[in-house]
């Protein structure tokens, strides 16, 4: 039987033709000559001798090839953006085509056929979605997007240096290429203080991967996931909460929503990223650029700022009247249970929007308009700005200003819902006695005192060779410096004065003081609570002592998901941290779980709540009933299953509090507590030297 | 004795380390191990076996190495701009260092030592200036700048395609990469109509090479050339005249000078060029960008728009008062003979400026300010715009608007000079009887009628392999489509009713009608006269019939100077066109000698004048009395000699006419005439297929 992992070689070096060897094993695909592109058909015999392979992968010849002319209509060297409806439709068609074959071998063959014909970025996207969603490949782990398209994740100057290293230096003597923190701007730009967050590889990978699971367009069965609209709102709301916390740690005010779409935008952004194709870079946005009406014939996109404004107004109108009108003109109520989901799909807008002709595509077109700010009619054939791609959008300060605007729409809706009553919030007979955080001793770095979390800088490498097209084989590393925290534990003592029950433990953290140093009101603070973990415990009658490691968070995925291919030879070092690396790839990077803090110790409120597990439970509807990999469920749901928590996402902070609650303390019921903690940043950089000592394969 | 051409290998693949083989002959430099950079010293033994060479070039080890720390202080990956005074000083120092060795072998050794230590772009510039100006290398022909740094001359998307071609396809089967006309913009941008001029390789090479001969800064002996200030004015004035003529051919109005430095600049420009270093691109300028005060600490450059305005005002003041103040506060008169030269150096400002603290650096800093428009304080570490480099500045529409401003300063000065009298202009006993233009039959294309010049498109290739760093050897071609005209002759009948004398024949062309279709007044038309040729003839007594080929123009250099390395195997094909290719590299490309014209036939005035050779002659002051290569003298002077024409540059159109002259017809004396000609554009593209048939070397 065919090794299904062979499909993964198609991701490697996306612009190199299929007949070049792939991977470290020098894999050759035995391609039917008819599959070669016109340019290479005449050279076929040459090519066969020129590139003798190692392992060989047979490719059957399909009798009937599907019509791929629509996705092929995008040039291979054109930039591709899912925020462009025309491109999105092409990708959608291609996903359909790749989902169709019933047999794996046909799927492989079809993918081989498409690979050198389709725009490589679109192809990789569509193939990724297909691999995730096909039943015969869902147990396959996709390669890291940052390894396949490193140009989307790091300073473009890396690549000329990598080329020199790969050509001049033997694999054993190569040194990693160090990426500085400040490659996109200097400290003259105040926003640069947040670059360690905005430009972090794992964060951007999270966002990319989330989009693979929750595309806004595509085959209906793939788009139509349980509570996707709500998750769209919540995942972004949580990013904003995190970002605002980081800003406060850096003496910056919370992000200002981008409300006036006709005024100059103060924040510039110069991504310094190559585009994948055609040696174009992602377009930089100078300071004080102004949004313009879009009229790009080649993209089949044309809309004005007034359209965005109209959509905004009608969406607010819907929120305040309590219903939206669907395509048939029927009034669909925004119910407490489903309103946020409807609204999420409407605002985005995903294919699930109940009426995209009326409510438009506010979020998507906003991304697109910002990304075309330099060249709104495409006269200069400029590439998009980073806002046009999920893999890069989070690098730009404007992403957060735009999503602060989008989030406010959802907050406006949430404010229309009834506040949670004390009864709603209470878990009967459950009382939290104590709650604190402790850091077990770790090698090298001093453990902080109780209720303090310690952050520092860590260096880690990414292997580039899978993404260095047309460069000799052999590993080349890029070295990044990213935030990390000492692994800590939550220690909880709970009294259960009722029967044994299952509880759901929900942990959040938020800054304690605002920009002025005044303690946050609940009204503001609730929007800043960052969800850290959610898990089930069995609460026996009496006193329960619960210890939970931050590493086990159901929000985050282990560091190895970002830097995972480096230490294949280091077998058990991380066995402790998580039982397996069988993650679907979606999830917030564990090393970014908590904010940077500051040197003085950044004061936070750590919140914990226990709810009744039986009430939170969701009936499993997955047909096969088998999970194939562990998505961290808070942001990513569970593959092929319903969202596993019946509470509204962000509960209990998703709505304004009941009357009379001014502070988080006043919000508490006995099954909740708040603990003062500090995040203290230790400004040292810990190198990962052992990664270098590993002998490279020749 | 050492082959002096070995120095040329140092230009090849500028960012590849010196120890990699160079050129098609696989040349290896035998480098003293001490010369290797720190990164490669430890790998030295590996490197020796890894890169076995073909021909070997011994490099002697210098006992005393000069201090190169100042030019080394610019990072190797930093952008470099001669319009940045700090960079210019570094280059100046490096030129001094490279000029110093008395023996060629020491020069070679020193160059090898510097090559991998200095910013590669600065190194190539300084080495070029040294090779041109050293007595032991002045007979060496520099490689084309476009072959060494192809990224400065063509769409960056070429390079990924070239990489694919070089790696996947055997040299014999490679096909040229076709560069479209419209890679920087579509026809939505009206300025795009002029891209065939602005982005033409030969034109940009001319400007680059002119800067090598006439740097604005450097060792005094190199900068201080005869009439350099005047040539600065005239060379740019002629570019503007040509550009305006092309604009009129394309139904565009003449270029508007950039007069208001505080208003948004309507013209955007998106160069789509990679920078040479660090994978950075040249910064694009969006539509309606506004100049800002410059404060770039890393560049040691800081000045405001108000400084430019102050310099402008004081320069106008000097013109109108008739003198400038030198550094010692003395009043130096702007005499008829030398005023323009003084002013040229002052406005530029070159190192020869009589008082750069008072008059500033208007032209250079203007270039610089425009090139930093997106990032005036360098907070985003953006690369410069194309205006920062002589090799790229002419691509941008703003270049012409800026120089239209600069030119007006010179025109203001020229208007203060006494007009030429009829007596001044007359060449006694010389009368032109007839003058016309004819096109001899050529293969393939129909000859136009008498007094019509025919233009069309021609395809030609540039070989990229010398500039494709870290890509396997072997030729890769880029194919360009450029303007060309059928070679034509000037036919002149002159009566000499005096004794036999030598005459200087001066030929100019200008558009006949302005934007409104009204015939130009002399006042306007004189600024539009493009110098086509200047040559000496012996005029015997009686009737003289003179035939001059456009190919022999002393303004232009042959097409092979741009595309010269392609057809080394085509021996005599061009022998006819010019006796040898022994040009210094400076000069306007012959194929761009006349404007494009239009389909209807663009009406022009072709002007000819004969002046008295004995009066035009300049005493030769070159010590050696030997010309080493033929600069085309009109724009480039003569190497190591005085400028060969004693008349003011642009004569007789450099000044307003005497009273009573309203049209060019009224300006004529018997030794001049004006002929109506048309330039008709034939919109066909002639391919150069034979270039491809040449078998590639393996």
PDB file of C-alpha atoms in Angstrom, chain A residues 8-104:
ATOM      1  CA  UNK A   8       3.865  15.608   1.877  1.00  0.00           C
ATOM      2  CA  UNK A   9       6.744  15.767  -0.594  1.00  0.00           C
ATOM      3  CA  UNK A  10       4.497  17.831  -2.827  1.00  0.00           C
ATOM      4  CA  UNK A  11       4.756  20.652  -0.312  1.00  0.00           C
ATOM      5  CA  UNK A  12       8.526  20.807  -0.518  1.00  0.00           C
ATOM      6  CA  UNK A  13      10.176  23.660  -2.383  1.00  0.00           C
ATOM      7  CA  UNK A  14       6.953  24.815  -3.903  1.00  0.00           C
ATOM      8  CA  UNK A  15       8.316  26.518  -7.003  1.00  0.00           C
ATOM      9  CA  UNK A  16      10.770  23.774  -7.941  1.00  0.00           C
ATOM     10  CA  UNK A  17       9.323  21.518 -10.635  1.00  0.00           C
ATOM     11  CA  UNK A  18       7.895  18.212  -9.525  1.00  0.00           C
ATOM     12  CA  UNK A  19      10.596  16.197 -11.255  1.00  0.00           C
ATOM     13  CA  UNK A  20      13.363  17.583  -9.067  1.00  0.00           C
ATOM     14  CA  UNK A  21      14.155  15.360  -6.113  1.00  0.00           C
ATOM     15  CA  UNK A  22      12.265  16.076  -2.950  1.00  0.00           C
ATOM     16  CA  UNK A  23      13.242  15.937   0.680  1.00  0.00           C
ATOM     17  CA  UNK A  24      16.321  14.592   2.376  1.00  0.00           C
ATOM     18  CA  UNK A  25      15.625  11.150   0.942  1.00  0.00           C
ATOM     19  CA  UNK A  26      15.959  12.448  -2.606  1.00  0.00           C
ATOM     20  CA  UNK A  27      12.523  11.217  -3.505  1.00  0.00           C
ATOM     21  CA  UNK A  28      11.609  11.084  -7.176  1.00  0.00           C
ATOM     22  CA  UNK A  29       8.057  10.949  -8.403  1.00  0.00           C
ATOM     23  CA  UNK A  30       7.579   8.667 -11.388  1.00  0.00           C
ATOM     24  CA  UNK A  31       5.506  11.105 -13.323  1.00  0.00           C
ATOM     25  CA  UNK A  32       3.517  10.107 -16.402  1.00  0.00           C
ATOM     26  CA  UNK A  33       5.180  12.115 -19.199  1.00  0.00           C
ATOM     27  CA  UNK A  34       1.784  13.620 -20.055  1.00  0.00           C
ATOM     28  CA  UNK A  35       1.790  15.298 -16.656  1.00  0.00           C
ATOM     29  CA  UNK A  36       4.858  17.400 -17.408  1.00  0.00           C
ATOM     30  CA  UNK A  37       4.181  21.033 -18.231  1.00  0.00           C
ATOM     31  CA  UNK A  38       4.708  22.167 -21.810  1.00  0.00           C
ATOM     32  CA  UNK A  39       8.008  23.832 -21.000  1.00  0.00           C
ATOM     33  CA  UNK A  40       9.451  20.570 -19.749  1.00  0.00           C
ATOM     34  CA  UNK A  41       7.732  18.006 -21.956  1.00  0.00           C
ATOM     35  CA  UNK A  42      10.317  18.381 -24.705  1.00  0.00           C
ATOM     36  CA  UNK A  43      13.113  18.066 -22.193  1.00  0.00           C
ATOM     37  CA  UNK A  44      11.654  15.002 -20.500  1.00  0.00           C
ATOM     38  CA  UNK A  45      14.351  12.505 -21.435  1.00  0.00           C
ATOM     39  CA  UNK A  46      17.126  14.880 -20.387  1.00  0.00           C
ATOM     40  CA  UNK A  47      15.388  15.491 -17.131  1.00  0.00           C
ATOM     41  CA  UNK A  48      15.170  11.828 -16.298  1.00  0.00           C
ATOM     42  CA  UNK A  49      18.908  11.349 -16.470  1.00  0.00           C
ATOM     43  CA  UNK A  50      19.726  14.694 -15.033  1.00  0.00           C
ATOM     44  CA  UNK A  51      17.966  14.155 -11.747  1.00  0.00           C
ATOM     45  CA  UNK A  52      18.474  10.545 -10.675  1.00  0.00           C
ATOM     46  CA  UNK A  53      16.561  10.089  -7.481  1.00  0.00           C
ATOM     47  CA  UNK A  54      16.793   8.086  -4.315  1.00  0.00           C
ATOM     48  CA  UNK A  55      13.474   6.605  -3.260  1.00  0.00           C
ATOM     49  CA  UNK A  56      10.982   6.475  -6.058  1.00  0.00           C
ATOM     50  CA  UNK A  57       7.248   7.141  -5.731  1.00  0.00           C
ATOM     51  CA  UNK A  58       5.003   5.690  -8.433  1.00  0.00           C
ATOM     52  CA  UNK A  59       2.290   7.969  -9.752  1.00  0.00           C
ATOM     53  CA  UNK A  60      -0.580   6.320 -11.544  1.00  0.00           C
ATOM     54  CA  UNK A  61      -1.865   7.971 -14.687  1.00  0.00           C
ATOM     55  CA  UNK A  62      -5.460   9.139 -14.355  1.00  0.00           C
ATOM     56  CA  UNK A  63      -7.698   8.349 -17.289  1.00  0.00           C
ATOM     57  CA  UNK A  64      -9.910  11.343 -16.734  1.00  0.00           C
ATOM     58  CA  UNK A  65      -8.309  14.480 -15.519  1.00  0.00           C
ATOM     59  CA  UNK A  66     -10.665  17.072 -14.089  1.00  0.00           C
ATOM     60  CA  UNK A  67     -10.947  20.532 -15.573  1.00  0.00           C
ATOM     61  CA  UNK A  68      -8.599  22.747 -13.603  1.00  0.00           C
ATOM     62  CA  UNK A  69      -8.763  25.715 -15.965  1.00  0.00           C
ATOM     63  CA  UNK A  70     -10.482  28.007 -13.460  1.00  0.00           C
ATOM     64  CA  UNK A  71      -7.837  27.784 -10.716  1.00  0.00           C
ATOM     65  CA  UNK A  72      -5.196  27.698 -13.457  1.00  0.00           C
ATOM     66  CA  UNK A  73      -6.380  31.093 -14.661  1.00  0.00           C
ATOM     67  CA  UNK A  74      -4.294  32.721 -11.940  1.00  0.00           C
ATOM     68  CA  UNK A  75      -0.731  33.067 -13.178  1.00  0.00           C
ATOM     69  CA  UNK A  76       1.858  31.040 -11.330  1.00  0.00           C
ATOM     70  CA  UNK A  77       3.786  34.158 -10.478  1.00  0.00           C
ATOM     71  CA  UNK A  78       0.788  36.233  -9.355  1.00  0.00           C
ATOM     72  CA  UNK A  79       0.261  37.084  -5.716  1.00  0.00           C
ATOM     73  CA  UNK A  80      -2.599  35.133  -4.186  1.00  0.00           C
ATOM     74  CA  UNK A  81      -4.910  36.348  -1.438  1.00  0.00           C
ATOM     75  CA  UNK A  82      -7.790  34.574   0.230  1.00  0.00           C
ATOM     76  CA  UNK A  83      -9.244  37.989   1.063  1.00  0.00           C
ATOM     77  CA  UNK A  84      -9.753  38.425  -2.651  1.00  0.00           C
ATOM     78  CA  UNK A  85     -13.085  36.789  -3.443  1.00  0.00           C
ATOM     79  CA  UNK A  86     -12.006  35.831  -6.944  1.00  0.00           C
ATOM     80  CA  UNK A  87      -8.897  34.053  -5.673  1.00  0.00           C
ATOM     81  CA  UNK A  88     -10.865  32.481  -2.884  1.00  0.00           C
ATOM     82  CA  UNK A  89     -13.288  30.992  -5.383  1.00  0.00           C
ATOM     83  CA  UNK A  90     -10.453  29.526  -7.395  1.00  0.00           C
ATOM     84  CA  UNK A  91      -8.985  27.938  -4.293  1.00  0.00           C
ATOM     85  CA  UNK A  92     -12.415  26.659  -3.384  1.00  0.00           C
ATOM     86  CA  UNK A  93     -12.733  24.979  -6.754  1.00  0.00           C
ATOM     87  CA  UNK A  94      -9.312  23.430  -6.396  1.00  0.00           C
ATOM     88  CA  UNK A  95     -10.133  22.116  -2.928  1.00  0.00           C
ATOM     89  CA  UNK A  96     -13.268  20.515  -4.356  1.00  0.00           C
ATOM     90  CA  UNK A  97     -11.201  18.897  -7.073  1.00  0.00           C
ATOM     91  CA  UNK A  98      -8.690  17.557  -4.572  1.00  0.00           C
ATOM     92  CA  UNK A  99     -11.385  16.299  -2.222  1.00  0.00           C
ATOM     93  CA  UNK A 100     -13.125  14.368  -4.996  1.00  0.00           C
ATOM     94  CA  UNK A 101     -10.917  11.288  -5.602  1.00  0.00           C
ATOM     95  CA  UNK A 102     -12.153   8.356  -3.543  1.00  0.00           C
ATOM     96  CA  UNK A 103      -8.830   6.531  -3.576  1.00  0.00           C
ATOM     97  CA  UNK A 104      -5.618   7.889  -2.130  1.00  0.00           C
TER      98      UNK A 104
END
